[in-house]
PDB file of C-alpha atoms and ligand atoms in Angstrom:
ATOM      1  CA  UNK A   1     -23.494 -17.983   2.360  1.00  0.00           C
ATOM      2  CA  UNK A   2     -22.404 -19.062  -1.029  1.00  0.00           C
ATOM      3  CA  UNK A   3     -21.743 -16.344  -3.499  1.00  0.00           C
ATOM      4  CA  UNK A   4     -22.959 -16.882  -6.957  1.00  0.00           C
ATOM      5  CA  UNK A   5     -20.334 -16.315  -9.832  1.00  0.00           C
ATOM      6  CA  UNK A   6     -23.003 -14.810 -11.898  1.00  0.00           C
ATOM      7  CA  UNK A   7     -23.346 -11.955  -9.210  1.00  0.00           C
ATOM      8  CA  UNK A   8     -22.414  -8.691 -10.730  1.00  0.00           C
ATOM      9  CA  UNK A   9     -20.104  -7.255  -7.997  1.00  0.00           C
ATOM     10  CA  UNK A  10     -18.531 -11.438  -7.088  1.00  0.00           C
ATOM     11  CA  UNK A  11     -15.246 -10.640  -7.282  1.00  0.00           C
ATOM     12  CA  UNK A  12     -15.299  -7.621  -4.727  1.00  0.00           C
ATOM     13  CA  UNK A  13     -17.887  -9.616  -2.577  1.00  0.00           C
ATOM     14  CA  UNK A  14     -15.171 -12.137  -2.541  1.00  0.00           C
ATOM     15  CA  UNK A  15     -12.334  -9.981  -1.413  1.00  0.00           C
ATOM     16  CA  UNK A  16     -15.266  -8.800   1.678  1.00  0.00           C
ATOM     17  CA  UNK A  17     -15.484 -12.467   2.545  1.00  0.00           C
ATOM     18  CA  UNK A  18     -11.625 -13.269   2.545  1.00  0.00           C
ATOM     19  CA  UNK A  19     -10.868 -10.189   4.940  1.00  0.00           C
ATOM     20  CA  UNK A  20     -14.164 -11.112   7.450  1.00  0.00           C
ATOM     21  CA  UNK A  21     -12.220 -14.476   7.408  1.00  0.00           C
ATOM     22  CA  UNK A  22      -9.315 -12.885   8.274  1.00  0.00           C
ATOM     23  CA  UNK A  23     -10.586 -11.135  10.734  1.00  0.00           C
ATOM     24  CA  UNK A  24     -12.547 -14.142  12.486  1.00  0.00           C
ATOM     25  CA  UNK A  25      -8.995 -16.073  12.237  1.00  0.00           C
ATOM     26  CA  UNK A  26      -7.068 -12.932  13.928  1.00  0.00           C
ATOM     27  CA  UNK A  27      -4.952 -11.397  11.153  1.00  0.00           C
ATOM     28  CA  UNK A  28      -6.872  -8.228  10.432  1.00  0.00           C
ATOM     29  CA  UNK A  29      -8.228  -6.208  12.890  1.00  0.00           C
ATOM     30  CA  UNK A  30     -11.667  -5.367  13.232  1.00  0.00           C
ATOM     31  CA  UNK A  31     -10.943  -1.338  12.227  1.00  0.00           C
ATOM     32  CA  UNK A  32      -9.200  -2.490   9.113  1.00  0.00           C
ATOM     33  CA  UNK A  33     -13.166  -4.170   7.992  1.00  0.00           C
ATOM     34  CA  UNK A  34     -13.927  -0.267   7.967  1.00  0.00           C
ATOM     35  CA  UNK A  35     -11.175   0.996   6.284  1.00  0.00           C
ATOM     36  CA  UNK A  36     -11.780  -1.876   3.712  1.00  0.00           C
ATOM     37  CA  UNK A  37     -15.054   0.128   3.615  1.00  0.00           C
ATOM     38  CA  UNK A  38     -13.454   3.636   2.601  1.00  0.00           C
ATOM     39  CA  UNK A  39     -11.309   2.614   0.385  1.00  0.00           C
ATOM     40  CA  UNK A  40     -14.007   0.347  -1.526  1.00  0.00           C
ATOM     41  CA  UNK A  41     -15.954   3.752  -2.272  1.00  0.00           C
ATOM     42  CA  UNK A  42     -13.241   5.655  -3.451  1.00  0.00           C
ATOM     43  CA  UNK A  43     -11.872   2.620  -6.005  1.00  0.00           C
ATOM     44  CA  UNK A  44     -16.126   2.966  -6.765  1.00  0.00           C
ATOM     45  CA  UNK A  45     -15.544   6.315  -7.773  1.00  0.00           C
ATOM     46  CA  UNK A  46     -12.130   5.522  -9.748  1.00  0.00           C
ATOM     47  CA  UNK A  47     -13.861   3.150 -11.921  1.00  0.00           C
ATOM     48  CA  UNK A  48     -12.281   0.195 -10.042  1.00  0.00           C
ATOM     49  CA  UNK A  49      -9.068   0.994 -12.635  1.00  0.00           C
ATOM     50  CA  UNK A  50      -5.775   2.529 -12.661  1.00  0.00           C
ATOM     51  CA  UNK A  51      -6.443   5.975 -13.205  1.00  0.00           C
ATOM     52  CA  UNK A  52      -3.528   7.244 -15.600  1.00  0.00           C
ATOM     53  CA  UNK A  53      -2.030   9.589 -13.058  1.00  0.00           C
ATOM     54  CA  UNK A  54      -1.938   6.583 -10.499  1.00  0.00           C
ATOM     55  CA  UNK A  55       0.303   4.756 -13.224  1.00  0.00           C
ATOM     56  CA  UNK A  56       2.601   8.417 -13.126  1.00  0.00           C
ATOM     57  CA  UNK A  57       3.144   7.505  -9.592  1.00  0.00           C
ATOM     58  CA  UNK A  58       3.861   3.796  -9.739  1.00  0.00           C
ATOM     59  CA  UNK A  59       6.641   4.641 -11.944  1.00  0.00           C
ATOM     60  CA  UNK A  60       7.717   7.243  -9.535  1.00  0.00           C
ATOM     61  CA  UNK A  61       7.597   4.914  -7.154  1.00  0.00           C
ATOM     62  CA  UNK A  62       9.250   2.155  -8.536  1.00  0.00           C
ATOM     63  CA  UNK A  63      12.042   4.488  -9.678  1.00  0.00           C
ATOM     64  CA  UNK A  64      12.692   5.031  -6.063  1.00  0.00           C
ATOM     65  CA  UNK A  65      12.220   1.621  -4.828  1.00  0.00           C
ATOM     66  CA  UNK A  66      15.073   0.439  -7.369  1.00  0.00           C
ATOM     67  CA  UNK A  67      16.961   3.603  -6.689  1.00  0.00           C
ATOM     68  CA  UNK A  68      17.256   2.544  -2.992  1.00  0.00           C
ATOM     69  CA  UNK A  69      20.261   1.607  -0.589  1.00  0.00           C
ATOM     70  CA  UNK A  70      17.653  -0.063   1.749  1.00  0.00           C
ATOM     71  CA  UNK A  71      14.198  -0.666   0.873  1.00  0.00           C
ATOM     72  CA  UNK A  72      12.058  -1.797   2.851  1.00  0.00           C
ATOM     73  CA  UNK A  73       8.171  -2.680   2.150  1.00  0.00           C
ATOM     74  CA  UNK A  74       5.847  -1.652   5.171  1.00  0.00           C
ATOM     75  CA  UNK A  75       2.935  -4.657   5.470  1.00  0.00           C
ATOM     76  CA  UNK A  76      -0.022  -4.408   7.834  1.00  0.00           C
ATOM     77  CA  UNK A  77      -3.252  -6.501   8.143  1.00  0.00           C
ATOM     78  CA  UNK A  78      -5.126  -5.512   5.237  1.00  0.00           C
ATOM     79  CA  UNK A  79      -1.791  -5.396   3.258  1.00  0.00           C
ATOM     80  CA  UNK A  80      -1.139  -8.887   4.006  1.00  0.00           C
ATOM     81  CA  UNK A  81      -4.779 -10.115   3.710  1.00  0.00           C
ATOM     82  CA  UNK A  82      -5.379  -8.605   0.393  1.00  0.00           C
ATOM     83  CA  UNK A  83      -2.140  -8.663  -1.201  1.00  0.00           C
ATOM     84  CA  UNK A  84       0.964 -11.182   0.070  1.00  0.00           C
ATOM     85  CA  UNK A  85       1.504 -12.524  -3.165  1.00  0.00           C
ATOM     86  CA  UNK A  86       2.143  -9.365  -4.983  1.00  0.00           C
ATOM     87  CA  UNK A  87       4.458  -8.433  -1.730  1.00  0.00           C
ATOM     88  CA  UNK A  88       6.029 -11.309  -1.976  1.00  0.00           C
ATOM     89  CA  UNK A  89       6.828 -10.587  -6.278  1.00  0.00           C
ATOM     90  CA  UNK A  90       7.500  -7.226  -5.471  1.00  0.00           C
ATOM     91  CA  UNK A  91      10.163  -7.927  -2.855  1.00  0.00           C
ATOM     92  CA  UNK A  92      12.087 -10.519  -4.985  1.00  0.00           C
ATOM     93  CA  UNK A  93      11.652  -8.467  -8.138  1.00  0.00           C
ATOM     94  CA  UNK A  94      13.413  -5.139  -6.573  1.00  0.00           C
ATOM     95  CA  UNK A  95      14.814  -6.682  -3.979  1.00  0.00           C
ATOM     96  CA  UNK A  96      14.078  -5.080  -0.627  1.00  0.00           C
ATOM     97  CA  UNK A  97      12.991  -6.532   2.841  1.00  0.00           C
ATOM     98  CA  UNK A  98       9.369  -6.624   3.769  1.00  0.00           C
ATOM     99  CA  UNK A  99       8.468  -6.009   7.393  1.00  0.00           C
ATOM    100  CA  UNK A 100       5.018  -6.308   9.254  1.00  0.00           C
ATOM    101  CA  UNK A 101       4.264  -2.723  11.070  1.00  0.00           C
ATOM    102  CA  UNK A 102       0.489  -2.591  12.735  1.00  0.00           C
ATOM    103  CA  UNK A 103      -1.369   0.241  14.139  1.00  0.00           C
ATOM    104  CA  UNK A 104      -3.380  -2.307  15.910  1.00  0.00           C
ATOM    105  CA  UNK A 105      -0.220  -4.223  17.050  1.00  0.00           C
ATOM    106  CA  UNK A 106      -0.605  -7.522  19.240  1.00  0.00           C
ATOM    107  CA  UNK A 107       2.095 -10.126  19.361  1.00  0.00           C
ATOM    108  CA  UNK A 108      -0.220 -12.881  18.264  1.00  0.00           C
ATOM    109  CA  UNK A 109      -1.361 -10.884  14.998  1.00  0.00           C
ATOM    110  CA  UNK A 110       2.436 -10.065  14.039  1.00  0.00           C
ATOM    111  CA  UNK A 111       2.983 -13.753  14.403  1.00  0.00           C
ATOM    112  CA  UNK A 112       0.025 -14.748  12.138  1.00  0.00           C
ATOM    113  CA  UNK A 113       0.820 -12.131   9.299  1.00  0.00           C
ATOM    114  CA  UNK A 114       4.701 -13.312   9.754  1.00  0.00           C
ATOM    115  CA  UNK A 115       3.808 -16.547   9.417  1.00  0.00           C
ATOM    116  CA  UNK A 116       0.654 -15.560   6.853  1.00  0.00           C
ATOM    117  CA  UNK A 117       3.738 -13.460   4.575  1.00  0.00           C
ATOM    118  CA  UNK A 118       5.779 -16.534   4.676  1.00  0.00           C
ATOM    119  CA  UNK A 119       3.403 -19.396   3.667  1.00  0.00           C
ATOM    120  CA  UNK A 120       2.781 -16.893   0.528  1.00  0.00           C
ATOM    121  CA  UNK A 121       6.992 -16.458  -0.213  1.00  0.00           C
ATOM    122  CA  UNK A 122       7.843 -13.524   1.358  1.00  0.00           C
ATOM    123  CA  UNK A 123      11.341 -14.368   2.567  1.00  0.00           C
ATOM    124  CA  UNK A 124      12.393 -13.761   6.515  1.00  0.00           C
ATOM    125  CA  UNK A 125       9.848 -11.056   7.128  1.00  0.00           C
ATOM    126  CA  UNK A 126      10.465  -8.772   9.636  1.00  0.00           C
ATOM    127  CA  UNK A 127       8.607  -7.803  12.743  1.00  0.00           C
ATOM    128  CA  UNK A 128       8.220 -10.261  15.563  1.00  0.00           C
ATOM    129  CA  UNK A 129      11.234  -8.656  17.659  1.00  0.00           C
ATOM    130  CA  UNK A 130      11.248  -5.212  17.107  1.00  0.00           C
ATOM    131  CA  UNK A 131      14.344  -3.341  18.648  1.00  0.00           C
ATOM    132  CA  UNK A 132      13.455  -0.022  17.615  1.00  0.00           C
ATOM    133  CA  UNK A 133      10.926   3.141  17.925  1.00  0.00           C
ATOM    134  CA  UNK A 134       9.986   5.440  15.395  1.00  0.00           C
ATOM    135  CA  UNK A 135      11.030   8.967  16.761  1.00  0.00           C
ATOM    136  CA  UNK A 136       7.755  11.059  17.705  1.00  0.00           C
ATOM    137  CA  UNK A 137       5.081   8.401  17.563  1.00  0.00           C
ATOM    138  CA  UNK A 138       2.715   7.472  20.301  1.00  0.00           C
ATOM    139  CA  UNK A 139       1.151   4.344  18.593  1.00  0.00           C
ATOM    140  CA  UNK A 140       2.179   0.799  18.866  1.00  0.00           C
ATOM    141  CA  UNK A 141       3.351   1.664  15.368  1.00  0.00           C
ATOM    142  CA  UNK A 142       6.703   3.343  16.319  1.00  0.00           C
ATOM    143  CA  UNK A 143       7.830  -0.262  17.346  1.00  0.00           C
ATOM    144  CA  UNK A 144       9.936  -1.460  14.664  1.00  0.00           C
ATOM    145  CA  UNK A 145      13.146  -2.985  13.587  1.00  0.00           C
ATOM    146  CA  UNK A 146      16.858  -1.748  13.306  1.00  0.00           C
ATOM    147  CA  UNK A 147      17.574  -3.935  10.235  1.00  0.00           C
ATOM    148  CA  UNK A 148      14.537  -2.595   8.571  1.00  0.00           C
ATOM    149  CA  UNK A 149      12.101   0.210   8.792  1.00  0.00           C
ATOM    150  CA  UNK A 150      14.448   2.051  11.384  1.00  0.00           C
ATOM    151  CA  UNK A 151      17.503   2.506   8.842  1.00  0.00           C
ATOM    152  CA  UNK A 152      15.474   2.217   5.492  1.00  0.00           C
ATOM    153  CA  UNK A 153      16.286   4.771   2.882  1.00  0.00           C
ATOM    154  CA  UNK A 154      12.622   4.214   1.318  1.00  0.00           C
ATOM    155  CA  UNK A 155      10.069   2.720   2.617  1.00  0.00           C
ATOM    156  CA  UNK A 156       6.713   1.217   0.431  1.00  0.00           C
ATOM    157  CA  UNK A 157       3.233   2.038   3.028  1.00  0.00           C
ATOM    158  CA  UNK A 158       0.191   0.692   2.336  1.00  0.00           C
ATOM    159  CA  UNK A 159      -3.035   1.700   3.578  1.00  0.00           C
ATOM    160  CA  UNK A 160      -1.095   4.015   6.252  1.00  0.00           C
ATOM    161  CA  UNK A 161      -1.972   6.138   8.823  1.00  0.00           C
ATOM    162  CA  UNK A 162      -0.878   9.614   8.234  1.00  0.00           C
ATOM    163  CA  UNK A 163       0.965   9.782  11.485  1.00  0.00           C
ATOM    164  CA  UNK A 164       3.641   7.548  10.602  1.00  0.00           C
ATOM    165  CA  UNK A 165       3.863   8.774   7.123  1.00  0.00           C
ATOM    166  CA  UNK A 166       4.473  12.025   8.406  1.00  0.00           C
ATOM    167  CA  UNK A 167       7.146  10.542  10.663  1.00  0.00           C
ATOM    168  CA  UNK A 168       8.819   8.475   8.158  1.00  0.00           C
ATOM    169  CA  UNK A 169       9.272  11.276   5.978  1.00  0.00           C
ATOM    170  CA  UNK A 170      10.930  13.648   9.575  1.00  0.00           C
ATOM    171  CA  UNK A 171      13.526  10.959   9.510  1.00  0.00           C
ATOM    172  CA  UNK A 172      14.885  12.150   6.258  1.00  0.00           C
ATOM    173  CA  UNK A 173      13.114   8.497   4.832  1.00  0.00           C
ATOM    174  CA  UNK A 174      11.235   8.685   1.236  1.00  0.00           C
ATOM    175  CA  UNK A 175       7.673   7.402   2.272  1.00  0.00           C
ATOM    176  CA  UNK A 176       6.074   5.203  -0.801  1.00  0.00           C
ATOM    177  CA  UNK A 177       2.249   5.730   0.112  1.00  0.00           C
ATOM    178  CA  UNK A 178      -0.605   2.965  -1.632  1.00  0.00           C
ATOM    179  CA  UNK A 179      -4.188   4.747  -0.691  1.00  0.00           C
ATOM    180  CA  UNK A 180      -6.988   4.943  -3.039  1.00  0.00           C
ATOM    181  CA  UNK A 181      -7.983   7.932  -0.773  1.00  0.00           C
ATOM    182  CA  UNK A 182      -6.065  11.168  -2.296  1.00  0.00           C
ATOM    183  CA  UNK A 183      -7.726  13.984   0.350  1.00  0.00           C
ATOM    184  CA  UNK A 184      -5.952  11.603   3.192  1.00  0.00           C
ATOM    185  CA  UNK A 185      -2.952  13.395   5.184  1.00  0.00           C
ATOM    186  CA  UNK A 186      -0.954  10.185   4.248  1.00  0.00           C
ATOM    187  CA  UNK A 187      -1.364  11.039   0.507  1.00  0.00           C
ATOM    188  CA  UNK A 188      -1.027  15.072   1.499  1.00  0.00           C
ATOM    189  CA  UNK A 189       2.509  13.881   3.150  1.00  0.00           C
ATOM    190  CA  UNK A 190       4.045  11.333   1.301  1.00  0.00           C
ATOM    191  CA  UNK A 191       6.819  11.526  -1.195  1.00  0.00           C
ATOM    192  CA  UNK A 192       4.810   9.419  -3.230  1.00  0.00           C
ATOM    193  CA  UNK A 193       1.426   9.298  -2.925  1.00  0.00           C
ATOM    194  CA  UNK A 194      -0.192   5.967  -5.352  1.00  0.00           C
ATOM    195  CA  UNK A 195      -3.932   6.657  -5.263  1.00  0.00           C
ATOM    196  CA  UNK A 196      -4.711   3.188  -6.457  1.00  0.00           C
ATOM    197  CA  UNK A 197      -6.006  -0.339  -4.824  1.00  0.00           C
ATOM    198  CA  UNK A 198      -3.285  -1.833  -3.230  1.00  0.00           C
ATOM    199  CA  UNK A 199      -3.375  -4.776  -5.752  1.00  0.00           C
ATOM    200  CA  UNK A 200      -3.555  -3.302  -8.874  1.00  0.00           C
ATOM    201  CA  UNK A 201      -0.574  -1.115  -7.500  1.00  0.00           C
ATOM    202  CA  UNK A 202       1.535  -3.532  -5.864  1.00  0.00           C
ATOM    203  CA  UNK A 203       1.463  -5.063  -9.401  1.00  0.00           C
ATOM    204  CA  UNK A 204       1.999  -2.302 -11.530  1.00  0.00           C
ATOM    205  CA  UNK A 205       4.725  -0.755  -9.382  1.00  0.00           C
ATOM    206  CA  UNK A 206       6.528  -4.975 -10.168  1.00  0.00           C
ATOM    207  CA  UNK A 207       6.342  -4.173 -13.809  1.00  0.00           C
ATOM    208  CA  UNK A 208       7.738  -0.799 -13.551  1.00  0.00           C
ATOM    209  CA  UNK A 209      10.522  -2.061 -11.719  1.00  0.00           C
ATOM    210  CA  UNK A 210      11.299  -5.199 -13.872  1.00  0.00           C
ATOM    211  CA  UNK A 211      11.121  -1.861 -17.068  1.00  0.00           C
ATOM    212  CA  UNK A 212      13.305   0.412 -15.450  1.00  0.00           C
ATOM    213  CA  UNK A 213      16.100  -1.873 -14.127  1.00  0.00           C
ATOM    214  CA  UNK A 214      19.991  -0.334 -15.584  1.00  0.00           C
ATOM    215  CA  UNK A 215      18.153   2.343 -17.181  1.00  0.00           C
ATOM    216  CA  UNK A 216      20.114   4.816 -15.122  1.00  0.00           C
ATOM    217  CA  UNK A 217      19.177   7.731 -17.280  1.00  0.00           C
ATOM    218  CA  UNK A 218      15.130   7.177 -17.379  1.00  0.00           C
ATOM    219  CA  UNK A 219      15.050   6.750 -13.651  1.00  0.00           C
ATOM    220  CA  UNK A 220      16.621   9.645 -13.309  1.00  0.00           C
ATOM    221  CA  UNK A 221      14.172  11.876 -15.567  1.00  0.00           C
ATOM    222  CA  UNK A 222      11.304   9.579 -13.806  1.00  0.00           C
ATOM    223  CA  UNK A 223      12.363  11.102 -10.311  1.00  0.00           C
ATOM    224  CA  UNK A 224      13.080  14.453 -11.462  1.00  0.00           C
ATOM    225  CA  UNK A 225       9.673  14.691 -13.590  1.00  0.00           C
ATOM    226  CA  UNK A 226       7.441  13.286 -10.620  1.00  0.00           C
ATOM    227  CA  UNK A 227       5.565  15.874  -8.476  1.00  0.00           C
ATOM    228  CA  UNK A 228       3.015  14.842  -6.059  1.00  0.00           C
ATOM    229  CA  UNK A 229       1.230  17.909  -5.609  1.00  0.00           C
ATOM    230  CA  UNK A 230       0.753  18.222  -8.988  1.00  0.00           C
ATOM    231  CA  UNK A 231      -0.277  14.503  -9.729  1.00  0.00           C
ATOM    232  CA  UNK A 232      -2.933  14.583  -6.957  1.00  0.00           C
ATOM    233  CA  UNK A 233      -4.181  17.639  -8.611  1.00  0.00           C
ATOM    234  CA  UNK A 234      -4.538  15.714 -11.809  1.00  0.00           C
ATOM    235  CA  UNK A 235      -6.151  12.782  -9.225  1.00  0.00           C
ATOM    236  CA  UNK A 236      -8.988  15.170  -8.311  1.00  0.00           C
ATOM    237  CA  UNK A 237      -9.481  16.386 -11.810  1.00  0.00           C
ATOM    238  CA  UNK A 238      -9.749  12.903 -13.024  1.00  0.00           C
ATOM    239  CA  UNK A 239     -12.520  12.009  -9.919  1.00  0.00           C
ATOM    240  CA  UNK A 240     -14.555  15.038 -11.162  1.00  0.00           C
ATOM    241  CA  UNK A 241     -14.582  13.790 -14.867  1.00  0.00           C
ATOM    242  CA  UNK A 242     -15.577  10.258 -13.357  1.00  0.00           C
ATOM    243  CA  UNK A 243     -18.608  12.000 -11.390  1.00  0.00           C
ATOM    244  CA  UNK A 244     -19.639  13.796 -14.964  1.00  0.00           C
ATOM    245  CA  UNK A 245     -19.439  11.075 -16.756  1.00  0.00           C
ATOM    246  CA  UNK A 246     -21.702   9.160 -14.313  1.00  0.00           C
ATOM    247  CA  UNK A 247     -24.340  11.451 -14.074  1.00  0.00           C
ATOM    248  CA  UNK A 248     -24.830  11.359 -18.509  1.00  0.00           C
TER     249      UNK A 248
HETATM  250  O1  LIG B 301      -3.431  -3.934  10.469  1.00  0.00           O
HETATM  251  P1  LIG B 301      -3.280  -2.698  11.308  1.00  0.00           P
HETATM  252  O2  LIG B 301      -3.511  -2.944  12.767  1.00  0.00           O
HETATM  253  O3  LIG B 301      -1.973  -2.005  11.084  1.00  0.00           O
HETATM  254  O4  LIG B 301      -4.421  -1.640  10.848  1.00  0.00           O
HETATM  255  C1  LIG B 301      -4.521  -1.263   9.499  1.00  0.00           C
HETATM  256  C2  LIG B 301      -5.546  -0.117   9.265  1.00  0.00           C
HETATM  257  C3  LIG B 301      -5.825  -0.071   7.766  1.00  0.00           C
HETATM  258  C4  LIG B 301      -6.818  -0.442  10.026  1.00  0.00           C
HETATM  259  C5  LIG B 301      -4.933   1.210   9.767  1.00  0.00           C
HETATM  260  O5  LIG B 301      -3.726   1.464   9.111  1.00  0.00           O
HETATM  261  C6  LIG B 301      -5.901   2.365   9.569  1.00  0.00           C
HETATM  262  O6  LIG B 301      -6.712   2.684  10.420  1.00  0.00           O
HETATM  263  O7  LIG B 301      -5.797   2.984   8.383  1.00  0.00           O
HETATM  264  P2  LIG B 301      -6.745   4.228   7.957  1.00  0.00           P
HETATM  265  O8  LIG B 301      -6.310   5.449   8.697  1.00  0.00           O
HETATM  266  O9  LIG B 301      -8.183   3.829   7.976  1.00  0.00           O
HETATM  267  O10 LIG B 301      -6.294   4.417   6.459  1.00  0.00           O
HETATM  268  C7  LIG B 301      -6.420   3.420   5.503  1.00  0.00           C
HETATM  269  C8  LIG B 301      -6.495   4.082   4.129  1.00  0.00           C
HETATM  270  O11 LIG B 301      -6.375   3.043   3.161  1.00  0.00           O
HETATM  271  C9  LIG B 301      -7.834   4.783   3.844  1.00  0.00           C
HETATM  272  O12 LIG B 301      -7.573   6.078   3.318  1.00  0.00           O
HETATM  273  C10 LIG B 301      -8.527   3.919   2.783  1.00  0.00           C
HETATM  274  O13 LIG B 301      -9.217   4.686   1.829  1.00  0.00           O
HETATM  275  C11 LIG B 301      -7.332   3.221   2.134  1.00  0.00           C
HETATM  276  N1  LIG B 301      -7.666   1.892   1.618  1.00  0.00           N
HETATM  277  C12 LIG B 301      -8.547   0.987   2.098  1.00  0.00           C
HETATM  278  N2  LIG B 301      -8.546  -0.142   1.370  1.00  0.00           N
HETATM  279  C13 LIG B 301      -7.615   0.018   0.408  1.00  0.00           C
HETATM  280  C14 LIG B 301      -7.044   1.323   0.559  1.00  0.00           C
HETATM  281  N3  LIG B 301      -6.096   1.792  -0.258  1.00  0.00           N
HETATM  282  C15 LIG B 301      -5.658   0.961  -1.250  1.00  0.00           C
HETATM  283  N4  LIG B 301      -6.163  -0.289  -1.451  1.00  0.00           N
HETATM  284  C16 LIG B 301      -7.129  -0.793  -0.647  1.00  0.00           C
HETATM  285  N5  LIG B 301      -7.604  -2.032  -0.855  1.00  0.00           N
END
């Protein structure tokens, strides 16, 4: 079906036809169609914009990003469907490695989001020989690479499950966390928890890091000032204004 431009909600009936695509071809899984689904109501209730305490923790998090010995950005399916570009600028801009990490893991999907990350300039993505395990993870997820995830200082997750998160952070890692869900135990466990879309984040987090670059002295007040508690507290508050507003 052909969607018409003049359609009021085209541009995120687009984004639902590039990841069915996506899934038809193999790179996203069929669960990550449903989590699509989750996160589309919550960015519903944010207004479909950067809520200002979402910026907060961009900064945050590109603060630690350019603070880092080894970054390393974390990219699954819907990551890579929705956003390889920004990846891609994000990497180059800070710079860090990217590696592809999937719940749903199969060796043909790593090689199509590999390949997928590369034909959109993500350069020598990790993933397709993993020769390390997460400690304390039952999922395909713990598989991941030495030169990578494994010894990263900081690592940038995307639409994460909150059982890696959680076992990021128990190897002494700071865990980056994109969900536009703030009530999910990824955001509750993160050391920085962005509740934005993973777009308008991946992009705002670039600019941060392009701002703060040499400016030892604001990235230091930026790290010291952040608190996630207290910024997903301001999160909420700013979802219950939304919901007022809506019902005037
Ligand atoms: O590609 P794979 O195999 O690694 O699988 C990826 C999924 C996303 C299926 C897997 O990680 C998963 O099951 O994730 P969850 O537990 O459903 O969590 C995904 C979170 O991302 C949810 O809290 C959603 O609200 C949120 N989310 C969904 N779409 C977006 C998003 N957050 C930011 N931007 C989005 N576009």
């Amino acid at each position: 079906m052909t969607i018409p431009r003049s359609h009021p909600r085209y541009r995120s009936l687009k984004t639902r036809e590039a990841l069915v695509e996506a899934h038809r071809d193999g790179r996203l899984s069929l669960e990550g169609l449903i989590a699509h689904g989750r996160g589309e109501a919550f960015n519903y209730l944010l207004g479909e914009e950067t809520a200002a305490p979402a910026l907060v923790a961009e900064k945050a998090a590109a603060a630690y990003l350019l603070t880092a010995k080894r970054p390393v950005l974390s990219v699954n399916g819907n990551t890579a469907v929705l956003a390889a570009k920004e990846i891609a600028a994000l990497a180059k801009a800070i710079p860090a490695r990217v590696e592809v990490n999937l719940f749903h893991r199969t060796e043909k999907r790593v090689a199509l989001l590999v390949r997928h990350l590369r034909q959109s300039g993500v350069v020598a993505p990790l993933g397709l020989r993993p020769d390390a395990r997460i400690p304390g993870l039952e999922s395909a997820r713990s598989k991941c690479s030495r030169s990578g995830i494994f010894t990263a200082d900081v690592v940038l997750v995307p639409l994460e499950d909150g059982d890696r998160a959680a076992a990021l952070v128990k190897m002494g890692k700071k865990v980056l966390a994109i969900d536009l869900n703030p009530l999910s135990r990824t955001s509750r466990t993160s050391t920085v928890a962005v509740t934005d879309e993973v777009v308008r984040a991946l992009v705002n987090i670039e600019r941060f890091v392009r701002q703060l670059r040499g400016r030892d002295r604001e990235l230091a007040r930026v790290l010291k000032a952040y608190d996630r508690s207290r910024n997903l507290v301001a999160v909420h508050r700013f979802l219950v204004w939304r919901l007022g507003q809506l019902r005037e």
